[in-house]
């Protein structure tokens, strides 16, 4: 049974789960986009605030399924904050489209709940539950602008491929369960050490198949194929959500899973992750090289960035958790910011995705071009942005465990990456001021999204200049 | 009150951000208030900090504050921290105060300019960077300020960027100082590698413990830092950028020459003096560079027509004096001369700016004349500045600081007659070239009618700086005036005292007397050649030898020519010839390979779902295989 302290510990999750329910009831009575957004933000803010209440009682094991500790709370915070930003961006975007708007937030918060469950999961059952809560909401979110063919395509592709990878995941879990007889991460490590003979032959393929399920969600090579098509078809705020919240929740789980199961001791598994990291870094950056669709560029870039994060992860040591978490936070801010610019530039007819739409943006909308530049510089990893500290951390973590091949690939692929980010930056500043037509005023409905962008830009620089307080929080958070 | 230290660089930095973002849309008045007010506030705060530092000195005469930690990753730690001791207190007070006066002057000088807010934004950033450089407690933050100063000088020298000449001068300044900066960065790497820290006090402590005097590492580290200092402070052989840097607006020149930028090198050496003390050969090099620079630049200054170029060479020459002082271990004398120089050189530039604007942007002194009566305040300002520069005995500040340097160059263990004589000849040259300007431009017949006579915002800074150019010298009174060394006593809390050895027949009083004689000689020569008998120099330059020397001096001893022939032309030639060498092939190949990979990989993104699913399955199968086989 759940103790009182346990209830307090899962308060953030309860509030996250309660928000969609409240939304559904309200919508049934009265439709109002503004109210739906307000309620969503209220619920998310309450959940965010409850993190401090929960922080007093952690670590707590709540049933066999969830483990709420400082680490989980940090990731809750990231997930909730990112969802707030996405909701803010989505408001203006949805206003431009003739769709039912209120349900969007139900799906969004439900998906965030799924990601949060993943971050706290210490059991295969909660793993799968969290994953499906997240995925099923995402199917609908991807295809939310259902009048568009590309959106439907994105939804269906994501549905089929996610189902296929989930099948592998389930099969992998079943094999592991067959080998060790438990689904809880806590005991698995010891039991796995003892397995030998035919059981070991079951165990190892099981572990590999679980990697497939995780790799799909993290969009790692070779499970990455869906990424560009889905990012391109989905509404930009949803793409930002998939790139951050969905991946962040899964990465949190991956770290916990890896440490609890002590998978560092399994050379073949580490080898598989090394291959994946190298393939993701090179593949992601090379695929983006001459791409002219900004959404696809960001999709490929996110593949590469997950590869970078894996470098720190493979490098091991407790510096790794610190490095990965900081890297993910920097990545969250940056990717949401970049997709935020795409969102704010989009209109009812089409999204601002071709590079052509960004040519000479500086001369028309200098502030927006400035935000985009800041985000791209952070993705490259230029000092004074959060991206620099993140990358520095990753390289330091890699160097401290002498993972030189990985670091060399990271450096090479980063320089390839700089090429296409700079291509976008050049486009932003191309063209003389007199040739550009008079700027279209920022649509008032995008005002909310614009303020989100301002906050993200300030956050980006703040984290780049003064990361100490955040690092202090991260250092205290280790996966248990 | 010392906690306010961090505020000193913060104020101009925030006003820079404000002006950079909102400046173009602001009223001129608002720009002036923010641009000048920020520096005024910064100067007031540094005044308060200085007063607090002197009245209630902190323990050990130093105050250290880490504002925040930028990052700390596996042994490497980068702090944003400030270190306050007598050295940085004096530097910061002088920098902010002089910068404030220059900013005030600029409101009038730049009043008609389009880029008014841009100008103040750059100037504010300049001051913020310089103060950061001086207050930094570690070499990394110092380097940030160092590069910030370099960037701002580039932006300000090329301020009127529509003229390609200015852009060229800006690039030259940036690239030449970059040579020095590269050397400094390597020095930083070396220091961090060997001593494991970049905190200046820690690294000096560790260096004294780990490195014996004259150790190869210490010599290398000090020499690399010296490379950086030589570039920033425009000393031989990297002095060529400074005369061209006159392309910027005159207040910029005043700021670069008096309070910021060129003194950064002097500060760097004084700040890391322990490292230099461990490397006697480098100390000698510093002294020799200083002595050589002061003579060479003094000769070049003699031949220039452009009033600003004369002042530019005089800056190079005066910084040479500071290097000479540093090289012989007379640390406090160098800082004393930095301070007096900041006052009188700022004064000279501001007066020169007033002259130039009054004379329709004319820079050539031989086309001016009789300005003494037409703009009297400017005349008196320039005269006082010039006297201080040349070292008019007893009255002006330059006399005291230069006297102390020369005495150090004679009496310190590292000093000797050669350095002393070099400094002495420099005094004569200085007096000759500055009175040449004064007699030619301000006396004689008027040639160009005066327009835009300076008003209050220009006159007030000139008057204040005139007063300081006289009185600042009294902070250190030599033995025959009572031996009251107030400034030195303060500086000795941070810098070691100059050691005195057995000095032979010359005493300090004698040294000062001989300097006076050198000054008078220069003055009389200038009077004879440029006022009493105008054109008396013609016979000198009419013969072939005289003309050759004149040409050589005028062209800065041919440094630009030699660099052009020795470095620029061969490099450009080689680059032309070697356009398609194997290194390029390698990178071209890399690019082609990347493109080919892009095409191949893009083909996999076919949009077909069955293909995507196959990739998932294929990947899983391969991984299962790896897991089972390995």
JSON list of C-alpha atoms in Angstrom, two decimals, chain B residues 327-462:
[
{"chain": "B", "resi": 327, "resn": "UNK", "atom": "CA", "xyz": [62.33, 45.28, -16.59]},
{"chain": "B", "resi": 328, "resn": "UNK", "atom": "CA", "xyz": [64.55, 46.64, -13.85]},
{"chain": "B", "resi": 329, "resn": "UNK", "atom": "CA", "xyz": [62.07, 45.63, -11.16]},
{"chain": "B", "resi": 330, "resn": "UNK", "atom": "CA", "xyz": [60.91, 49.15, -10.38]},
{"chain": "B", "resi": 331, "resn": "UNK", "atom": "CA", "xyz": [57.29, 47.95, -10.38]},
{"chain": "B", "resi": 332, "resn": "UNK", "atom": "CA", "xyz": [55.81, 50.86, -8.51]},
{"chain": "B", "resi": 333, "resn": "UNK", "atom": "CA", "xyz": [57.61, 53.38, -10.72]},
{"chain": "B", "resi": 334, "resn": "UNK", "atom": "CA", "xyz": [55.96, 51.79, -13.76]},
{"chain": "B", "resi": 335, "resn": "UNK", "atom": "CA", "xyz": [52.52, 52.10, -12.20]},
{"chain": "B", "resi": 336, "resn": "UNK", "atom": "CA", "xyz": [53.28, 55.68, -11.10]},
{"chain": "B", "resi": 337, "resn": "UNK", "atom": "CA", "xyz": [54.21, 56.54, -14.67]},
{"chain": "B", "resi": 338, "resn": "UNK", "atom": "CA", "xyz": [51.10, 54.72, -15.92]},
{"chain": "B", "resi": 339, "resn": "UNK", "atom": "CA", "xyz": [49.03, 57.04, -13.75]},
{"chain": "B", "resi": 340, "resn": "UNK", "atom": "CA", "xyz": [50.68, 60.32, -14.70]},
{"chain": "B", "resi": 341, "resn": "UNK", "atom": "CA", "xyz": [50.78, 59.22, -18.33]},
{"chain": "B", "resi": 342, "resn": "UNK", "atom": "CA", "xyz": [47.06, 58.44, -18.24]},
{"chain": "B", "resi": 343, "resn": "UNK", "atom": "CA", "xyz": [46.39, 62.02, -17.18]},
{"chain": "B", "resi": 344, "resn": "UNK", "atom": "CA", "xyz": [48.69, 63.90, -19.51]},
{"chain": "B", "resi": 345, "resn": "UNK", "atom": "CA", "xyz": [48.23, 61.68, -22.54]},
{"chain": "B", "resi": 346, "resn": "UNK", "atom": "CA", "xyz": [44.44, 61.85, -22.25]},
{"chain": "B", "resi": 347, "resn": "UNK", "atom": "CA", "xyz": [44.85, 65.61, -21.93]},
{"chain": "B", "resi": 348, "resn": "UNK", "atom": "CA", "xyz": [47.05, 65.84, -25.02]},
{"chain": "B", "resi": 349, "resn": "UNK", "atom": "CA", "xyz": [44.65, 63.78, -27.11]},
{"chain": "B", "resi": 350, "resn": "UNK", "atom": "CA", "xyz": [41.61, 65.72, -25.99]},
{"chain": "B", "resi": 351, "resn": "UNK", "atom": "CA", "xyz": [43.38, 68.99, -26.76]},
{"chain": "B", "resi": 352, "resn": "UNK", "atom": "CA", "xyz": [44.52, 67.61, -30.11]},
{"chain": "B", "resi": 353, "resn": "UNK", "atom": "CA", "xyz": [40.94, 66.60, -30.86]},
{"chain": "B", "resi": 354, "resn": "UNK", "atom": "CA", "xyz": [39.77, 70.12, -30.07]},
{"chain": "B", "resi": 355, "resn": "UNK", "atom": "CA", "xyz": [42.48, 71.50, -32.34]},
{"chain": "B", "resi": 356, "resn": "UNK", "atom": "CA", "xyz": [41.54, 69.19, -35.18]},
{"chain": "B", "resi": 357, "resn": "UNK", "atom": "CA", "xyz": [37.85, 70.02, -34.98]},
{"chain": "B", "resi": 358, "resn": "UNK", "atom": "CA", "xyz": [38.64, 73.72, -34.75]},
{"chain": "B", "resi": 359, "resn": "UNK", "atom": "CA", "xyz": [40.81, 73.44, -37.85]},
{"chain": "B", "resi": 360, "resn": "UNK", "atom": "CA", "xyz": [38.35, 71.72, -40.22]},
{"chain": "B", "resi": 361, "resn": "UNK", "atom": "CA", "xyz": [39.66, 68.21, -39.57]},
{"chain": "B", "resi": 362, "resn": "UNK", "atom": "CA", "xyz": [43.20, 69.28, -40.46]},
{"chain": "B", "resi": 363, "resn": "UNK", "atom": "CA", "xyz": [45.81, 66.98, -38.92]},
{"chain": "B", "resi": 364, "resn": "UNK", "atom": "CA", "xyz": [49.00, 68.47, -40.36]},
{"chain": "B", "resi": 365, "resn": "UNK", "atom": "CA", "xyz": [50.70, 70.72, -37.84]},
{"chain": "B", "resi": 366, "resn": "UNK", "atom": "CA", "xyz": [52.54, 72.64, -40.52]},
{"chain": "B", "resi": 367, "resn": "UNK", "atom": "CA", "xyz": [49.25, 73.86, -41.91]},
{"chain": "B", "resi": 368, "resn": "UNK", "atom": "CA", "xyz": [48.23, 75.18, -38.50]},
{"chain": "B", "resi": 369, "resn": "UNK", "atom": "CA", "xyz": [49.66, 78.08, -36.60]},
{"chain": "B", "resi": 370, "resn": "UNK", "atom": "CA", "xyz": [48.91, 80.80, -34.10]},
{"chain": "B", "resi": 371, "resn": "UNK", "atom": "CA", "xyz": [46.34, 78.70, -32.27]},
{"chain": "B", "resi": 372, "resn": "UNK", "atom": "CA", "xyz": [47.64, 80.08, -28.98]},
{"chain": "B", "resi": 373, "resn": "UNK", "atom": "CA", "xyz": [45.45, 83.14, -29.16]},
{"chain": "B", "resi": 374, "resn": "UNK", "atom": "CA", "xyz": [42.47, 81.66, -30.92]},
{"chain": "B", "resi": 375, "resn": "UNK", "atom": "CA", "xyz": [41.69, 78.76, -28.57]},
{"chain": "B", "resi": 376, "resn": "UNK", "atom": "CA", "xyz": [43.54, 79.70, -25.39]},
{"chain": "B", "resi": 377, "resn": "UNK", "atom": "CA", "xyz": [42.14, 77.03, -23.08]},
{"chain": "B", "resi": 378, "resn": "UNK", "atom": "CA", "xyz": [43.10, 74.32, -25.54]},
{"chain": "B", "resi": 379, "resn": "UNK", "atom": "CA", "xyz": [46.53, 75.90, -25.89]},
{"chain": "B", "resi": 380, "resn": "UNK", "atom": "CA", "xyz": [47.13, 75.90, -22.18]},
{"chain": "B", "resi": 381, "resn": "UNK", "atom": "CA", "xyz": [45.84, 72.35, -21.91]},
{"chain": "B", "resi": 382, "resn": "UNK", "atom": "CA", "xyz": [48.16, 71.15, -24.66]},
{"chain": "B", "resi": 383, "resn": "UNK", "atom": "CA", "xyz": [51.05, 73.10, -23.17]},
{"chain": "B", "resi": 384, "resn": "UNK", "atom": "CA", "xyz": [50.54, 71.60, -19.71]},
{"chain": "B", "resi": 385, "resn": "UNK", "atom": "CA", "xyz": [50.12, 68.13, -21.21]},
{"chain": "B", "resi": 386, "resn": "UNK", "atom": "CA", "xyz": [53.22, 68.60, -23.32]},
{"chain": "B", "resi": 387, "resn": "UNK", "atom": "CA", "xyz": [55.26, 69.84, -20.36]},
{"chain": "B", "resi": 388, "resn": "UNK", "atom": "CA", "xyz": [54.13, 66.90, -18.30]},
{"chain": "B", "resi": 389, "resn": "UNK", "atom": "CA", "xyz": [55.03, 64.55, -21.13]},
{"chain": "B", "resi": 390, "resn": "UNK", "atom": "CA", "xyz": [58.46, 66.08, -21.55]},
{"chain": "B", "resi": 391, "resn": "UNK", "atom": "CA", "xyz": [58.95, 66.29, -17.80]},
{"chain": "B", "resi": 392, "resn": "UNK", "atom": "CA", "xyz": [59.10, 69.99, -16.93]},
{"chain": "B", "resi": 393, "resn": "UNK", "atom": "CA", "xyz": [60.97, 69.80, -13.62]},
{"chain": "B", "resi": 394, "resn": "UNK", "atom": "CA", "xyz": [59.26, 70.15, -10.26]},
{"chain": "B", "resi": 395, "resn": "UNK", "atom": "CA", "xyz": [55.95, 71.42, -11.63]},
{"chain": "B", "resi": 396, "resn": "UNK", "atom": "CA", "xyz": [54.60, 68.62, -13.79]},
{"chain": "B", "resi": 397, "resn": "UNK", "atom": "CA", "xyz": [53.73, 65.05, -12.90]},
{"chain": "B", "resi": 398, "resn": "UNK", "atom": "CA", "xyz": [55.72, 63.50, -15.74]},
{"chain": "B", "resi": 399, "resn": "UNK", "atom": "CA", "xyz": [58.95, 64.75, -14.22]},
{"chain": "B", "resi": 400, "resn": "UNK", "atom": "CA", "xyz": [58.45, 62.85, -11.00]},
{"chain": "B", "resi": 401, "resn": "UNK", "atom": "CA", "xyz": [57.40, 59.57, -12.55]},
{"chain": "B", "resi": 402, "resn": "UNK", "atom": "CA", "xyz": [60.06, 59.63, -15.23]},
{"chain": "B", "resi": 403, "resn": "UNK", "atom": "CA", "xyz": [62.68, 60.60, -12.68]},
{"chain": "B", "resi": 404, "resn": "UNK", "atom": "CA", "xyz": [61.75, 57.61, -10.58]},
{"chain": "B", "resi": 405, "resn": "UNK", "atom": "CA", "xyz": [61.99, 55.27, -13.56]},
{"chain": "B", "resi": 406, "resn": "UNK", "atom": "CA", "xyz": [65.39, 56.60, -14.56]},
{"chain": "B", "resi": 407, "resn": "UNK", "atom": "CA", "xyz": [66.65, 56.36, -11.02]},
{"chain": "B", "resi": 408, "resn": "UNK", "atom": "CA", "xyz": [65.44, 52.76, -10.92]},
{"chain": "B", "resi": 409, "resn": "UNK", "atom": "CA", "xyz": [67.11, 52.00, -14.22]},
{"chain": "B", "resi": 410, "resn": "UNK", "atom": "CA", "xyz": [70.38, 53.21, -12.77]},
{"chain": "B", "resi": 411, "resn": "UNK", "atom": "CA", "xyz": [70.23, 51.91, -9.25]},
{"chain": "B", "resi": 412, "resn": "UNK", "atom": "CA", "xyz": [68.42, 48.60, -9.42]},
{"chain": "B", "resi": 413, "resn": "UNK", "atom": "CA", "xyz": [70.44, 45.38, -9.60]},
{"chain": "B", "resi": 414, "resn": "UNK", "atom": "CA", "xyz": [69.11, 44.76, -13.10]},
{"chain": "B", "resi": 415, "resn": "UNK", "atom": "CA", "xyz": [69.79, 48.32, -14.20]},
{"chain": "B", "resi": 416, "resn": "UNK", "atom": "CA", "xyz": [72.92, 50.03, -15.38]},
{"chain": "B", "resi": 417, "resn": "UNK", "atom": "CA", "xyz": [74.37, 53.01, -17.20]},
{"chain": "B", "resi": 418, "resn": "UNK", "atom": "CA", "xyz": [73.27, 51.82, -20.66]},
{"chain": "B", "resi": 419, "resn": "UNK", "atom": "CA", "xyz": [69.59, 51.70, -19.78]},
{"chain": "B", "resi": 420, "resn": "UNK", "atom": "CA", "xyz": [69.91, 54.96, -17.89]},
{"chain": "B", "resi": 421, "resn": "UNK", "atom": "CA", "xyz": [71.51, 56.74, -20.83]},
{"chain": "B", "resi": 422, "resn": "UNK", "atom": "CA", "xyz": [68.86, 55.39, -23.18]},
{"chain": "B", "resi": 423, "resn": "UNK", "atom": "CA", "xyz": [66.18, 56.80, -20.92]},
{"chain": "B", "resi": 424, "resn": "UNK", "atom": "CA", "xyz": [68.03, 60.10, -20.72]},
{"chain": "B", "resi": 425, "resn": "UNK", "atom": "CA", "xyz": [68.29, 60.45, -24.49]},
{"chain": "B", "resi": 426, "resn": "UNK", "atom": "CA", "xyz": [64.59, 59.64, -24.57]},
{"chain": "B", "resi": 427, "resn": "UNK", "atom": "CA", "xyz": [63.89, 62.60, -22.30]},
{"chain": "B", "resi": 428, "resn": "UNK", "atom": "CA", "xyz": [65.72, 64.91, -24.67]},
{"chain": "B", "resi": 429, "resn": "UNK", "atom": "CA", "xyz": [63.85, 63.49, -27.69]},
{"chain": "B", "resi": 430, "resn": "UNK", "atom": "CA", "xyz": [60.50, 63.77, -25.94]},
{"chain": "B", "resi": 431, "resn": "UNK", "atom": "CA", "xyz": [61.06, 67.37, -25.06]},
{"chain": "B", "resi": 432, "resn": "UNK", "atom": "CA", "xyz": [62.21, 68.11, -28.62]},
{"chain": "B", "resi": 433, "resn": "UNK", "atom": "CA", "xyz": [59.29, 66.48, -30.45]},
{"chain": "B", "resi": 434, "resn": "UNK", "atom": "CA", "xyz": [56.51, 67.76, -28.23]},
{"chain": "B", "resi": 435, "resn": "UNK", "atom": "CA", "xyz": [57.76, 71.34, -28.20]},
{"chain": "B", "resi": 436, "resn": "UNK", "atom": "CA", "xyz": [58.13, 71.07, -31.96]},
{"chain": "B", "resi": 437, "resn": "UNK", "atom": "CA", "xyz": [54.40, 70.47, -32.14]},
{"chain": "B", "resi": 438, "resn": "UNK", "atom": "CA", "xyz": [53.64, 73.23, -29.67]},
{"chain": "B", "resi": 439, "resn": "UNK", "atom": "CA", "xyz": [55.82, 75.84, -31.39]},
{"chain": "B", "resi": 440, "resn": "UNK", "atom": "CA", "xyz": [54.65, 74.94, -34.88]},
{"chain": "B", "resi": 441, "resn": "UNK", "atom": "CA", "xyz": [50.95, 74.58, -34.27]},
{"chain": "B", "resi": 442, "resn": "UNK", "atom": "CA", "xyz": [50.26, 77.10, -31.55]},
{"chain": "B", "resi": 443, "resn": "UNK", "atom": "CA", "xyz": [52.77, 79.87, -32.27]},
{"chain": "B", "resi": 444, "resn": "UNK", "atom": "CA", "xyz": [53.55, 81.76, -35.44]},
{"chain": "B", "resi": 445, "resn": "UNK", "atom": "CA", "xyz": [51.04, 82.99, -37.96]},
{"chain": "B", "resi": 446, "resn": "UNK", "atom": "CA", "xyz": [47.45, 81.84, -38.01]},
{"chain": "B", "resi": 447, "resn": "UNK", "atom": "CA", "xyz": [46.75, 79.83, -41.17]},
{"chain": "B", "resi": 448, "resn": "UNK", "atom": "CA", "xyz": [43.26, 78.39, -40.84]},
{"chain": "B", "resi": 449, "resn": "UNK", "atom": "CA", "xyz": [40.33, 80.21, -39.30]},
{"chain": "B", "resi": 450, "resn": "UNK", "atom": "CA", "xyz": [38.93, 78.58, -36.19]},
{"chain": "B", "resi": 451, "resn": "UNK", "atom": "CA", "xyz": [35.50, 77.06, -36.27]},
{"chain": "B", "resi": 452, "resn": "UNK", "atom": "CA", "xyz": [33.77, 74.99, -33.58]},
{"chain": "B", "resi": 453, "resn": "UNK", "atom": "CA", "xyz": [35.79, 76.45, -30.71]},
{"chain": "B", "resi": 454, "resn": "UNK", "atom": "CA", "xyz": [35.52, 74.00, -27.79]},
{"chain": "B", "resi": 455, "resn": "UNK", "atom": "CA", "xyz": [32.65, 74.52, -25.39]},
{"chain": "B", "resi": 456, "resn": "UNK", "atom": "CA", "xyz": [32.06, 73.41, -21.83]},
{"chain": "B", "resi": 457, "resn": "UNK", "atom": "CA", "xyz": [31.88, 69.63, -22.33]},
{"chain": "B", "resi": 458, "resn": "UNK", "atom": "CA", "xyz": [35.27, 69.75, -24.05]},
{"chain": "B", "resi": 459, "resn": "UNK", "atom": "CA", "xyz": [36.89, 72.38, -21.84]},
{"chain": "B", "resi": 460, "resn": "UNK", "atom": "CA", "xyz": [35.93, 70.96, -18.48]},
{"chain": "B", "resi": 461, "resn": "UNK", "atom": "CA", "xyz": [37.71, 67.59, -18.95]},
{"chain": "B", "resi": 462, "resn": "UNK", "atom": "CA", "xyz": [40.74, 69.43, -20.29]}
]
